[in-house]
Coordinates of C-alpha atoms in Angstrom, one line a residue:
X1 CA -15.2 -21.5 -120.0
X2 CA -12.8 -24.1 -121.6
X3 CA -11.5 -27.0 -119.7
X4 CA -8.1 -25.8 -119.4
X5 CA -9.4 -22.7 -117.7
X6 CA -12.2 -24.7 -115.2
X7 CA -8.7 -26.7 -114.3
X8 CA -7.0 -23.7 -113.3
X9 CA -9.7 -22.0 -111.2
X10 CA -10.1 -25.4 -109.5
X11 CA -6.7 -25.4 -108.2
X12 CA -6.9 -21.6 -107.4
X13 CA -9.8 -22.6 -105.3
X14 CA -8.2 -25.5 -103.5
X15 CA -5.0 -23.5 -103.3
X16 CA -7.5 -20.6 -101.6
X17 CA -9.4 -23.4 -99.6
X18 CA -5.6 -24.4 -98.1
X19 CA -4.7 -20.8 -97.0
X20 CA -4.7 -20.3 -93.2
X21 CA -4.7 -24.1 -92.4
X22 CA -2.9 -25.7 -89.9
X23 CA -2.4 -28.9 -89.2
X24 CA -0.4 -30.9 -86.7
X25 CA 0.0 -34.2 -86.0
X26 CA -0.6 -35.7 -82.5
X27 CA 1.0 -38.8 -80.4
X28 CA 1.4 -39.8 -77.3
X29 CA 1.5 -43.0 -74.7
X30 CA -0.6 -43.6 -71.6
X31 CA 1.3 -45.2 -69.2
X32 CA -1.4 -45.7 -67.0
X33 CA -4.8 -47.6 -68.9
X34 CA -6.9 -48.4 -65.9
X35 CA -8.3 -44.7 -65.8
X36 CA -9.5 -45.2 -69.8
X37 CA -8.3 -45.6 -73.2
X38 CA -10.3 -42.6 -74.9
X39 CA -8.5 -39.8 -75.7
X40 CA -10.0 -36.1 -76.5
X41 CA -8.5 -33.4 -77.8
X42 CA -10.3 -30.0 -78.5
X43 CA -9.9 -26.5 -78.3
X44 CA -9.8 -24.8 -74.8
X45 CA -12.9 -22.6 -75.9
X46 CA -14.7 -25.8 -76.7
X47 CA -17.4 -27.3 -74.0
X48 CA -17.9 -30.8 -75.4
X49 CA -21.2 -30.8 -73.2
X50 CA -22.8 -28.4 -75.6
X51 CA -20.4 -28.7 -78.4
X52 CA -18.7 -31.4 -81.2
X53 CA -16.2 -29.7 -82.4
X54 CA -13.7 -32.5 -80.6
X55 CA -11.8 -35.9 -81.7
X56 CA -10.6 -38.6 -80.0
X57 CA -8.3 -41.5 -80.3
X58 CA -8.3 -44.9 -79.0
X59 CA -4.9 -46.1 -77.4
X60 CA -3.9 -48.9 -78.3
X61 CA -3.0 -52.6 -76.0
X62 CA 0.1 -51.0 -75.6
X63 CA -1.3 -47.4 -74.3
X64 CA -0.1 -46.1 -77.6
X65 CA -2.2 -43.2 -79.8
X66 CA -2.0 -40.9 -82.5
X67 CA -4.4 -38.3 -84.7
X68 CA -4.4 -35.8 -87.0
X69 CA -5.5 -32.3 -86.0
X70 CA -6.5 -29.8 -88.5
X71 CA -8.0 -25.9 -87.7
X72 CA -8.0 -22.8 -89.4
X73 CA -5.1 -21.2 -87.2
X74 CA -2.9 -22.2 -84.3
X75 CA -4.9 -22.6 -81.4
X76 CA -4.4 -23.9 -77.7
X77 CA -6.0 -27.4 -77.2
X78 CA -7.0 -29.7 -74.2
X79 CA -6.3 -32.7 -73.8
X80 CA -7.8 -35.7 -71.3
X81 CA -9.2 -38.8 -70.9
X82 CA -13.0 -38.9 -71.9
X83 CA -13.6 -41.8 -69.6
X84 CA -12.5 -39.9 -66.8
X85 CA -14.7 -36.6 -67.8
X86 CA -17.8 -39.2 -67.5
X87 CA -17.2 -39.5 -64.0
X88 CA -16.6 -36.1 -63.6
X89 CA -13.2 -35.8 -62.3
X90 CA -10.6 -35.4 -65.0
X91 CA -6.8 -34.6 -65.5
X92 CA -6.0 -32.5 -68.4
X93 CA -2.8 -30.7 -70.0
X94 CA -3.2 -28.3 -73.1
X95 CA -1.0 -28.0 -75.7
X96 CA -0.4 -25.7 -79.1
X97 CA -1.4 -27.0 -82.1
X98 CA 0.9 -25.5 -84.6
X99 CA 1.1 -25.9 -88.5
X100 CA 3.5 -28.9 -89.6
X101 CA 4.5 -29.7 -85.9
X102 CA 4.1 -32.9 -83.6
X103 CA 3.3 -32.4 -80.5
X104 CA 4.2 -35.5 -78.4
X105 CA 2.2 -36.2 -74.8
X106 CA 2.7 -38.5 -71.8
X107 CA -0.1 -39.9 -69.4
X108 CA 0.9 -40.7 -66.3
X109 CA 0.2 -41.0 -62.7
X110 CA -3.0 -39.7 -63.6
X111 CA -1.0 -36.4 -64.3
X112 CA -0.2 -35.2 -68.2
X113 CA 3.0 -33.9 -70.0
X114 CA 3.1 -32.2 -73.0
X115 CA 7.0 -34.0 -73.6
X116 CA 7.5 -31.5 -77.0
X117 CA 5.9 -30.1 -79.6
X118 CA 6.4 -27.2 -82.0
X119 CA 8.5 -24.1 -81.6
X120 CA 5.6 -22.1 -79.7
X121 CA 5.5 -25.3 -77.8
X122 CA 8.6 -25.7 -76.5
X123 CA 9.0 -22.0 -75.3
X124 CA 6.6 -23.4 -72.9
X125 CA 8.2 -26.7 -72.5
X126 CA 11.4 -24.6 -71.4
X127 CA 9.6 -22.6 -69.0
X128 CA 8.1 -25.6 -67.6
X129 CA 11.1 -27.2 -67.2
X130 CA 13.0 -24.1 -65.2
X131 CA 9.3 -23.9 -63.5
X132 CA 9.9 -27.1 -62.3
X133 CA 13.7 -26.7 -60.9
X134 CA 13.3 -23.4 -59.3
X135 CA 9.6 -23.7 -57.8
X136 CA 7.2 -26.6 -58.7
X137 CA 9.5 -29.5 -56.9
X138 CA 9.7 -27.5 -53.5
X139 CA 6.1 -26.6 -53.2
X140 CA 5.6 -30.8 -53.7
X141 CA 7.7 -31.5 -51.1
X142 CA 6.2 -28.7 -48.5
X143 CA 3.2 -31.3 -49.5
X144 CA 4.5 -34.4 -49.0
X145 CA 6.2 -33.6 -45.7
X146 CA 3.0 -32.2 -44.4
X147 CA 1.4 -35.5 -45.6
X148 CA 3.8 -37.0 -43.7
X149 CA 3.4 -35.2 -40.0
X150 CA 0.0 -34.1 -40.6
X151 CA -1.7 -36.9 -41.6
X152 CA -1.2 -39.5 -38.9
X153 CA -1.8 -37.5 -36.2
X154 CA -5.6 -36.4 -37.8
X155 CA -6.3 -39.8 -38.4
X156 CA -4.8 -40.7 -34.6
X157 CA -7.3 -38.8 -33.1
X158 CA -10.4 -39.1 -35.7
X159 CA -10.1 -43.1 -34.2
X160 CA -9.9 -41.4 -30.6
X161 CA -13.0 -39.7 -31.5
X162 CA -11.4 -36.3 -31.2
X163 CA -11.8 -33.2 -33.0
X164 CA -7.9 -32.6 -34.6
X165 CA -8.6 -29.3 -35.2
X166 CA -8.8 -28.5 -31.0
X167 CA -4.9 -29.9 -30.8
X168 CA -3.0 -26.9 -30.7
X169 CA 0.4 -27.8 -31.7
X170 CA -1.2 -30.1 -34.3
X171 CA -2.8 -26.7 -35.7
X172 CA 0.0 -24.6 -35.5
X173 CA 2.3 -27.0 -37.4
X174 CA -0.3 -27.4 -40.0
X175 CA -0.6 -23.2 -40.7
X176 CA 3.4 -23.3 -40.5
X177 CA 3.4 -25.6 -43.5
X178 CA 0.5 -23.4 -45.1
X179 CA 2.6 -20.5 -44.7
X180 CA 5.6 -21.9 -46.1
X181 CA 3.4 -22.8 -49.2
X182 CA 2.1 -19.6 -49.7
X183 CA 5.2 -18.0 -49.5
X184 CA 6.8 -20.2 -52.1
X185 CA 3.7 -20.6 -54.4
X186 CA 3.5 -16.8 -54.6
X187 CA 7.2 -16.4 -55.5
X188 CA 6.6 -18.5 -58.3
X189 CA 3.5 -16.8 -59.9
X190 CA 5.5 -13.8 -59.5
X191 CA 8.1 -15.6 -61.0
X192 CA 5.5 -16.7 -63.9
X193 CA 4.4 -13.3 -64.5
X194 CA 8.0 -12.1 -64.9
X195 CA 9.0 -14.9 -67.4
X196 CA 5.6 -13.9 -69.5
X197 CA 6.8 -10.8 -70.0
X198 CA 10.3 -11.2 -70.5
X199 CA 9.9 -14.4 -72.8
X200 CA 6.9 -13.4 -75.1
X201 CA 5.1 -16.1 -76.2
X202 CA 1.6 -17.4 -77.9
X203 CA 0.9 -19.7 -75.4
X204 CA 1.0 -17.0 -72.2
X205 CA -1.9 -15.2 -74.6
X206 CA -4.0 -18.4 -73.5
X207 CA -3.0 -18.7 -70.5
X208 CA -4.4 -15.1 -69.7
X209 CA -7.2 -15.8 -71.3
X210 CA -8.0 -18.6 -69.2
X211 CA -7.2 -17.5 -65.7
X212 CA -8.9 -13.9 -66.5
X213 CA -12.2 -16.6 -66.2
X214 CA -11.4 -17.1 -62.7
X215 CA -14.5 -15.6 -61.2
X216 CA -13.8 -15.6 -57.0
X217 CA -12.9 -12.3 -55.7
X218 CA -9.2 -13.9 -54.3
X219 CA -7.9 -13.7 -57.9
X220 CA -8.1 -10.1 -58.7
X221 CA -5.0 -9.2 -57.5
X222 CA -3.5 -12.2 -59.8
X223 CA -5.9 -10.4 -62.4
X224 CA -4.4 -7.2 -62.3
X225 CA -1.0 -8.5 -62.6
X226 CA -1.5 -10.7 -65.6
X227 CA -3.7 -7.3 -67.4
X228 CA -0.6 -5.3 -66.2
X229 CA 1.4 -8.2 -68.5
X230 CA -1.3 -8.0 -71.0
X231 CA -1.2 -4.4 -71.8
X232 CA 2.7 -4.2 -71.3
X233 CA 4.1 -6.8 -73.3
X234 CA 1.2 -8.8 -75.4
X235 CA -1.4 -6.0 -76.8
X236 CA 0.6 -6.2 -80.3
X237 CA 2.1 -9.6 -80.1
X238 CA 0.5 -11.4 -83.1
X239 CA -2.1 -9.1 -83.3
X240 CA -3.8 -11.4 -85.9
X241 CA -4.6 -13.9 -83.1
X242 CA -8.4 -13.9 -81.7
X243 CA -7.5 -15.0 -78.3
X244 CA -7.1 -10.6 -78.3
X245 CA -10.5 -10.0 -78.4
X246 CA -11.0 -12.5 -75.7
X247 CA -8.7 -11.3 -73.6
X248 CA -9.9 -7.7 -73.8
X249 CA -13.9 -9.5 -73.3
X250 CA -12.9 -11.4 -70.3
X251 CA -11.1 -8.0 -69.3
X252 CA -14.4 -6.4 -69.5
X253 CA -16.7 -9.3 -67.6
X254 CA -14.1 -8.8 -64.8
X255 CA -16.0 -5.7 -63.7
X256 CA -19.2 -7.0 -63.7
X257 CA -19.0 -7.1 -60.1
X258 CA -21.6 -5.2 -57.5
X259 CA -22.0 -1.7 -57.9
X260 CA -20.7 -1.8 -61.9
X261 CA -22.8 -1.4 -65.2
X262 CA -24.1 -4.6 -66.6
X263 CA -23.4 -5.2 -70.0
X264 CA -25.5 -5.7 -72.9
X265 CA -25.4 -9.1 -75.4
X266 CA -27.4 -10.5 -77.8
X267 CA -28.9 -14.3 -77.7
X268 CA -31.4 -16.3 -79.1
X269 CA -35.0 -16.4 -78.8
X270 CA -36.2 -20.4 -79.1
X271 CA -37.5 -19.8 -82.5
X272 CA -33.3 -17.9 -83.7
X273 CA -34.1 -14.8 -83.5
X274 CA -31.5 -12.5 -82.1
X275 CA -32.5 -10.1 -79.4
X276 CA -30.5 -7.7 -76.7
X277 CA -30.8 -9.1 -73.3
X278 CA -31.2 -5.5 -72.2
X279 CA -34.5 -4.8 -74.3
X280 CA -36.2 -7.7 -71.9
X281 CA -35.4 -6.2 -68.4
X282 CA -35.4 -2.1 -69.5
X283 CA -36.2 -0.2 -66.6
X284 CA -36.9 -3.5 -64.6
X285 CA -35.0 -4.7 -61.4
X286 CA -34.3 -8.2 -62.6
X287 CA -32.2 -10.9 -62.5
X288 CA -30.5 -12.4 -65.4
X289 CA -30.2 -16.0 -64.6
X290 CA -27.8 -18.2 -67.4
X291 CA -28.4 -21.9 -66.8
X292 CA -28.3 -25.2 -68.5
X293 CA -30.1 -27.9 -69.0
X294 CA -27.3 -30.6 -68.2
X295 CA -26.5 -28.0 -65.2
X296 CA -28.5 -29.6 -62.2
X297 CA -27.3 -26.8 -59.8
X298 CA -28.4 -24.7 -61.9
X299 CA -31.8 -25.9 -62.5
X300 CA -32.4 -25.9 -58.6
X301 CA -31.1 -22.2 -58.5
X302 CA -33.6 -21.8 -60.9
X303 CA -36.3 -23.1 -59.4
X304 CA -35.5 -20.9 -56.4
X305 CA -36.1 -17.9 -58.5
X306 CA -39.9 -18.9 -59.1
X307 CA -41.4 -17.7 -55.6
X308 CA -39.4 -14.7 -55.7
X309 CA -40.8 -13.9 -59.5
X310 CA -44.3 -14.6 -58.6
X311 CA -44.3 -12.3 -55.7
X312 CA -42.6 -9.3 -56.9
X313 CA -43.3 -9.3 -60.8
X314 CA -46.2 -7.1 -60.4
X315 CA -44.5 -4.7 -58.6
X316 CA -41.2 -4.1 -61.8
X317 CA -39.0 -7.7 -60.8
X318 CA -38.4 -10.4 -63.5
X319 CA -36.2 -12.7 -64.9
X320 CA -34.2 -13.3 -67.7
X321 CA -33.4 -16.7 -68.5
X322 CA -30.4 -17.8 -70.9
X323 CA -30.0 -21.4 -71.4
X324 CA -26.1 -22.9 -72.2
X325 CA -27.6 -25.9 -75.2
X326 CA -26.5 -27.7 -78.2
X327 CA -30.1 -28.1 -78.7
X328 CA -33.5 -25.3 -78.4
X329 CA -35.4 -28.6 -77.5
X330 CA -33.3 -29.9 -74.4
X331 CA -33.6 -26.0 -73.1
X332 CA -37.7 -25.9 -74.2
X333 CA -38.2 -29.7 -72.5
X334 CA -36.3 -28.3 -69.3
X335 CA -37.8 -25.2 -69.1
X336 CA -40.9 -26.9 -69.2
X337 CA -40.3 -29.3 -66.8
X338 CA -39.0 -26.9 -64.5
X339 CA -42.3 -24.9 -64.8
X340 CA -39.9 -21.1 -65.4
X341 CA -42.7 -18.9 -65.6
X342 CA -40.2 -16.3 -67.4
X343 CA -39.1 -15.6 -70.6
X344 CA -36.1 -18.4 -71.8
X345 CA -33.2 -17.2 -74.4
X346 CA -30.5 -19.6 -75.7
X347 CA -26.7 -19.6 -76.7
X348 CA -26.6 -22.2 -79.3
X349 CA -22.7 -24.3 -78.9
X350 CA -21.3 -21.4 -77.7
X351 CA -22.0 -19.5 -81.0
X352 CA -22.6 -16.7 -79.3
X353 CA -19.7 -16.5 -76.5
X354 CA -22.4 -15.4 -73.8
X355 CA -21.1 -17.0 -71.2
X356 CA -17.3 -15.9 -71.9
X357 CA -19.1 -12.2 -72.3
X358 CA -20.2 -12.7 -68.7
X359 CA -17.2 -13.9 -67.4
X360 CA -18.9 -17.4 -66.7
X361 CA -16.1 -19.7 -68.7
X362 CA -16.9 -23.4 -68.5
X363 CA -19.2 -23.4 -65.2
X364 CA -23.2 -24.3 -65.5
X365 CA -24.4 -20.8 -64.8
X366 CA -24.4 -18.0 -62.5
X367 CA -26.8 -14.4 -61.9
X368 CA -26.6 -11.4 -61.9
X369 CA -29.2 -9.2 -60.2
X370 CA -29.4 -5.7 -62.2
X371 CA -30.8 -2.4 -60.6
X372 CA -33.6 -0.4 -62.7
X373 CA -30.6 2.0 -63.6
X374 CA -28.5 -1.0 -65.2
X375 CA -26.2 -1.6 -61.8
X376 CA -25.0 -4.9 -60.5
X377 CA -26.4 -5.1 -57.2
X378 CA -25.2 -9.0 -56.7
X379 CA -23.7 -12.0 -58.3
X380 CA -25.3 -14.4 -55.7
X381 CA -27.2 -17.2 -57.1
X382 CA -29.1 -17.6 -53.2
X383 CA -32.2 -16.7 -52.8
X384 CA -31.7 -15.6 -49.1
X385 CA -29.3 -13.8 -50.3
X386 CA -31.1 -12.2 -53.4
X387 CA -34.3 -11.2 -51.9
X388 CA -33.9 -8.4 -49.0
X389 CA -31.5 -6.7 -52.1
X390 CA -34.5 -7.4 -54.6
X391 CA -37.1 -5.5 -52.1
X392 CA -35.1 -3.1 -51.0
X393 CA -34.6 -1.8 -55.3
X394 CA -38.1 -2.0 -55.6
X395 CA -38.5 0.3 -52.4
X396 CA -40.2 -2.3 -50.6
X397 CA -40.0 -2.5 -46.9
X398 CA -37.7 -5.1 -45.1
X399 CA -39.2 -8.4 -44.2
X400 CA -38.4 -10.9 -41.7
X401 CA -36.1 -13.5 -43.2
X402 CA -36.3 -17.1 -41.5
X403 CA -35.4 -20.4 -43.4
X404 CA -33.3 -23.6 -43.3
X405 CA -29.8 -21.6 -43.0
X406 CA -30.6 -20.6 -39.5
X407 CA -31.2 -23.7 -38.8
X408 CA -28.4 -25.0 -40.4
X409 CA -26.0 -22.6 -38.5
X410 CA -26.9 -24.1 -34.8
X411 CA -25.8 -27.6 -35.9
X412 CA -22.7 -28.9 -34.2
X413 CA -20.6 -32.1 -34.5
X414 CA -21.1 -34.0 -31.3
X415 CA -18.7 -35.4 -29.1
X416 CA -18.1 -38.7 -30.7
X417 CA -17.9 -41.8 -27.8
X418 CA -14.4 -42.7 -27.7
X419 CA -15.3 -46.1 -27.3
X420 CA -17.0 -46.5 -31.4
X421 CA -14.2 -46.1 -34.1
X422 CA -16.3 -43.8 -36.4
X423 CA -16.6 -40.5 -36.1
X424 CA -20.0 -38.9 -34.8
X425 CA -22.0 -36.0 -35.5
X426 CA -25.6 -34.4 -35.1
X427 CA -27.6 -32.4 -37.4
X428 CA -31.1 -30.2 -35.9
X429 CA -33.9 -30.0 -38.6
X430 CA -37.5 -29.0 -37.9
X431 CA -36.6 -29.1 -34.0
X432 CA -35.3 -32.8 -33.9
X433 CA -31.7 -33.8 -33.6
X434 CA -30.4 -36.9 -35.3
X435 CA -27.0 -38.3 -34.6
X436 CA -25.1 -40.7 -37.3
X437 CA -24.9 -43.0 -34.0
X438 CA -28.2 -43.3 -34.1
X439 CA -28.1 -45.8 -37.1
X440 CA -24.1 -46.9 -36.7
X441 CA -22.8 -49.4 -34.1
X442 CA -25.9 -50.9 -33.4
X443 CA -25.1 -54.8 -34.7
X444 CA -25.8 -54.0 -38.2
X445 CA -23.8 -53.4 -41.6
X446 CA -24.9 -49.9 -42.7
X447 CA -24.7 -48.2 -45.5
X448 CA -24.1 -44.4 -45.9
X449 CA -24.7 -42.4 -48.8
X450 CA -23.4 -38.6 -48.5
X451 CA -25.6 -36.8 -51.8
X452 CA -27.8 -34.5 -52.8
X453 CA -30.1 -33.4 -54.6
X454 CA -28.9 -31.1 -57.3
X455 CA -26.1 -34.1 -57.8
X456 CA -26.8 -35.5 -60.8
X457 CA -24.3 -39.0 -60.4
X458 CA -25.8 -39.0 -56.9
X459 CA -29.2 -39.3 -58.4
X460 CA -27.9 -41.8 -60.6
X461 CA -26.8 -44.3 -57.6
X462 CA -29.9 -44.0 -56.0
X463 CA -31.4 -46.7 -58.0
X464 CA -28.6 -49.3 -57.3
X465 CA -28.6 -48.3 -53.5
X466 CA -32.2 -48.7 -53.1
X467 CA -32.1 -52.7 -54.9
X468 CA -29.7 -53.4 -52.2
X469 CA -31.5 -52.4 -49.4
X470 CA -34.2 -54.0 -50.6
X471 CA -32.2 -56.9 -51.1
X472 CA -30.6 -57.5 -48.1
X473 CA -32.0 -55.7 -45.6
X474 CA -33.9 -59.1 -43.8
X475 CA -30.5 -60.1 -43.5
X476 CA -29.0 -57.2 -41.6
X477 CA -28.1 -54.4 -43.6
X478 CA -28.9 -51.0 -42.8
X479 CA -29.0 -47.7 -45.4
X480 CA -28.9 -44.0 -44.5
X481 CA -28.8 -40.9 -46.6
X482 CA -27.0 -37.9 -45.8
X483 CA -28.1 -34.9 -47.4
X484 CA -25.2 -32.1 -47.9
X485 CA -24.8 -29.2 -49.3
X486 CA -28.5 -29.2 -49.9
X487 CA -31.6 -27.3 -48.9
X488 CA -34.0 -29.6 -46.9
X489 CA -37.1 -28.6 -49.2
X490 CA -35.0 -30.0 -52.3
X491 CA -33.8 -32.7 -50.4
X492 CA -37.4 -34.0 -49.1
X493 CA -38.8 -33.2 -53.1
X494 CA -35.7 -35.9 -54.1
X495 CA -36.9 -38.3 -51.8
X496 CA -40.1 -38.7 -53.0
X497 CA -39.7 -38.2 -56.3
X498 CA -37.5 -40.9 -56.6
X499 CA -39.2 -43.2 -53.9
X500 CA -36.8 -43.6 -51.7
X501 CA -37.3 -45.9 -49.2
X502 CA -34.3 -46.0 -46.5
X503 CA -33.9 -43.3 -43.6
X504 CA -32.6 -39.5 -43.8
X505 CA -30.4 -37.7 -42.2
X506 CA -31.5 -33.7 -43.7
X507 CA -29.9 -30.6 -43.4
X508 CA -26.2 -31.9 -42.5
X509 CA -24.6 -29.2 -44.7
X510 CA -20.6 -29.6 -44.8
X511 CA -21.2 -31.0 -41.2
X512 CA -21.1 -34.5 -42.5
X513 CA -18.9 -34.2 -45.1
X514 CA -15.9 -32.4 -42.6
X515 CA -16.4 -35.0 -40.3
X516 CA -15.3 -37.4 -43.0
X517 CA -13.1 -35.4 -44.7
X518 CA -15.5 -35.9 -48.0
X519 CA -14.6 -33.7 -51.1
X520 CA -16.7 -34.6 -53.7
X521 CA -20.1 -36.8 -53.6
X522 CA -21.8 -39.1 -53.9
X523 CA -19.6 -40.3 -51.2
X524 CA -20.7 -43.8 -50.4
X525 CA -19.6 -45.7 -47.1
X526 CA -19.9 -49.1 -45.3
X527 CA -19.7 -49.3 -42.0
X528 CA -19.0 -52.8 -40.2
X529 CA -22.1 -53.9 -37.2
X530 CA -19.5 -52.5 -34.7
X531 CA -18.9 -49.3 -36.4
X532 CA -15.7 -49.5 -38.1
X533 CA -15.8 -48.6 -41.3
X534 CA -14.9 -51.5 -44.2
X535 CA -15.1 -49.6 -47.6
X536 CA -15.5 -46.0 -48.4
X537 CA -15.7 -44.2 -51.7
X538 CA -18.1 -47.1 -53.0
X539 CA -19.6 -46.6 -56.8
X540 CA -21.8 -48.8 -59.0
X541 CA -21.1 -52.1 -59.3
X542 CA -18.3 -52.1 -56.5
X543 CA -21.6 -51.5 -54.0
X544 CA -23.1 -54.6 -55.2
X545 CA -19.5 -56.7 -54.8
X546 CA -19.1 -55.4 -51.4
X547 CA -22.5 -56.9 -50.1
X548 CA -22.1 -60.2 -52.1
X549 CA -19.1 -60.7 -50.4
X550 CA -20.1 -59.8 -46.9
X551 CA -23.6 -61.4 -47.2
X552 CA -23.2 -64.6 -49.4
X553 CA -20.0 -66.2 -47.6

């Protein structure tokens, strides 16, 4: 081949390369820098826990950033602060990137805008925009004024050491404003639905995709509408787009609810070999348990399963695991760890799309218990739950079922002395009751820690809450854990394995956390020698300024 002709096929090749790529350039301001500076983008499919197919850009002094995006096609992107994902609470937007566009975004009041973009883009911008006049700034102003009346009066009689929810009137104006929330929030998905299909766009293709991965039983009406949208006025729009065959998937995972045939899927066996799931559990009950190693619910679920495998596996039971990894290793090392007497498969970054098969989209895991004849029997992932269902399809006999949950059920807050200013309440476990006011009130500064076990930034607190205690308890400080949302057995396991030295409140379920009105943990509280509390929502180093200040004046 001459030189003239390697030239030519050269260019052909990079002219062949350049087919089909999009790229899109990317700009914005954050307005607001104390949440972080660290912007990501990536695709809406991506999980940047198991996945690197992401960038990010660093704003500037002046909150200012910019990057260039490049992908095979137009795609539907996400867009957030990675600082803010660390701590596990994020805000995010997504956008379109679109070939030769600039898509321009705003951060702030921890809230973002997509402010334009390309034409795909602003279809939605203009939607967003008539979105905004006709529905969004009512139903934020039924909240606010609720804020307004509700709001005082809750925290008027928390101080009182009342229970708001036994003021009637209180109560009823609270469901009045629920009820006018409702009403207006489902005139505008209605509203939504209608301007989908009058007003076809790419974007409303993602946007089906994504709520279709909704997986509580409360969105199947909103399902069947946005299908009925689907198959009405999107099957053939841009039928070249893969967000299709996603659609149609997460179409099919919907059914995979009790008393529906399971599907079958490949994944990988540790050493890459590809296998169906069903070959592993033929004519089996089982239960196909997907979990990850970063996924500490998950892991505990897990762990749940092991008793339940070793008792029934010799009479047709087992498990299935399929681990949610960017890495074999961390799912081998875990697995291990764990001690999962069962077979372990993996989906590799997602290369697979298991857990969109199953309808799972970005959570840690989930279960499905499967009949000998293929049928869902249940999606629960507790073992209570799982285990009169599991005996009763092996045609076992029913067995007494006791455990922590009963136990749990007979606790009750506790009238709360209207002389302290915190709130009371008393948890039963193992025949004892312990009362927050056993610890609070009583001349000392105390420390509170809501956690639990399976809570991975709990855990990591620990540490830094146990120095303190060490540190300053001679001079007056007090620390109790509350364990929520946790099973004792888990919780006690915790406390030894990570020596922890400070008293336990076990088994408070969401009693603790209601009392407090606590949404997310670890929850971390300090409460004043007479009760009243002085900080709440305490993290990391904040814990450590707190105590300086109060103990080295």
């Amino acid at each position: 081949m001459n030189k003239k002709a390697i030239i030519t096929l050269l260019f052909a090749l990079v002219a062949m390369a350049g087919q089909g790529q999009v790229k899109c350039h990317v700009e914005g301001e954050l307005r607001d820098t104390t949440q972080g500076k660290t912007v990501v983008f990536c695709p809406v499919d991506v999980d940047i826990r198991v996945s690197d197919n992401y960038i990010t850009a660093k704003a500037d002094a002046q909150g200012r950033f910019s990057c260039e995006v490049e992908t095979d096609k137009m795609k539907l992107y996400n867009v957030f602060l990675h600082e803010q994902w660390e701590r596990g609470s994020w805000r995010n937007e997504n956008f379109l990137v679109e070939n030769n566009a600039t898509v321009t975004l705003c951060f702030d009041d921890n809230t973002w805008k997509v402010v334009s973009g390309g034409p795909e883009q602003m279809l939605k911008v203009k939607m967003d925009a008539e979105a905004e006049r006709l529905y969004v700034s009512k139903l934020n102003e039924i909240k606010k004024q609720a804020e307004k009346e509700i709001r005082p009066r809750v925290e008027e009689l928390q101080k009182q050491g009342k229970n708001p929810e036994e003021d009637t009137l209180l109560m009823k104006r609270d469901r009045e404003f629920m009820a006018e929330y409702e009403k207006l929030y489902n005139e505008y998905r209605a509203w939504e639905f209608d301007y989908y299909a009058a007003h076809p766009m790419q974007y409303a293709l993602y946007d089906i995709a994504e709520r279709m991965q909704y997986r509580n039983d409360r969105y199947n009406e909103m399902k069947a509408r946005l299908m009925n949208v689907y198959h009405t006025a999107y099957e053939n729009f841009h039928p070249e787009n893969p967000i299709h065959s996603t659609i149609l998937t997460l179409e099919a995972a919907w059914h995979l609810t009790p008393g529906k045939p399971y599907i079958d899927f490949e994944a990988l066996t540790p050493n890459g070999e590809r296998v169906n799931v069903s070959s592993l559990y033929r004519d089996k009950v089982a239960v196909i348990d997907f979990w990850a190693s970063w996924c500490g619910p998950c892991r505990q679920h897990s762990k749940d399963l092991i008793p339940l495998y070793e008792k029934y596996k010799e009479q047709g039971f087992t498990v299935v695991g399929i681990a949610h990894e960017d890495e074999v290793s961390r799912m081998t090392r875990a697995a291990e760890k764990e001690g999962y007497p069962w077979q372990n498969l993996v989906d590799l970054k997602d290369e697979l799309k298991v857990w969109q098969k199953n309808g799972l989209g970005f959570s840690g895991g989930g279960m499905y218990l499967i009949d000998r004849d293929g049928t869902i029997l249940s999606t629960s992932t507790e073992v209570d739950e799982l285990e009169p269902l599991i005996r009763k399809a092996l045609g076992l006999p029913d067995e007494a079922q006791t455990g922590w949950k009963v136990e749990a059920e007979q606790n009750r807050v506790g009238p709360s002395d209207p002389s302290r200013p915190f709130t009371d309440f008393s948890v039963v476990y193992n025949g004892k009751t312990t009362r927050l006011s056993d610890y609070i009130g009583r001349g000392q500064y105390v420390l509170v820690d809501f956690w639990a076990s399976w809570c991975a930034p709990c855990l990591e607190e620990i540490p830094r809450i146990i120095a303190a205690y060490n540190k300053y308890r001679s001079r007056g400080l007090q620390v109790v854990g509350v364990a929520v949302s946790d099973k004792p057995v888990h919780t006690e396991a915790a406390i030894k394995e990570h020596l922890i030295p400070y008293p336990q409140i076990i088994n408070a379920q969401d009693i603790a956390t209601k009392a407090y009105g606590i949404n997310g943990i670890p929850h971390i509280i300090l409460f004043a020698p007479d009760g009243t509390i002085l900080a709440r929502g305490l993290r990391g180093e904040d814990i450590d300024k707190k105590l300086e200040e109060i103990f080295n004046k």
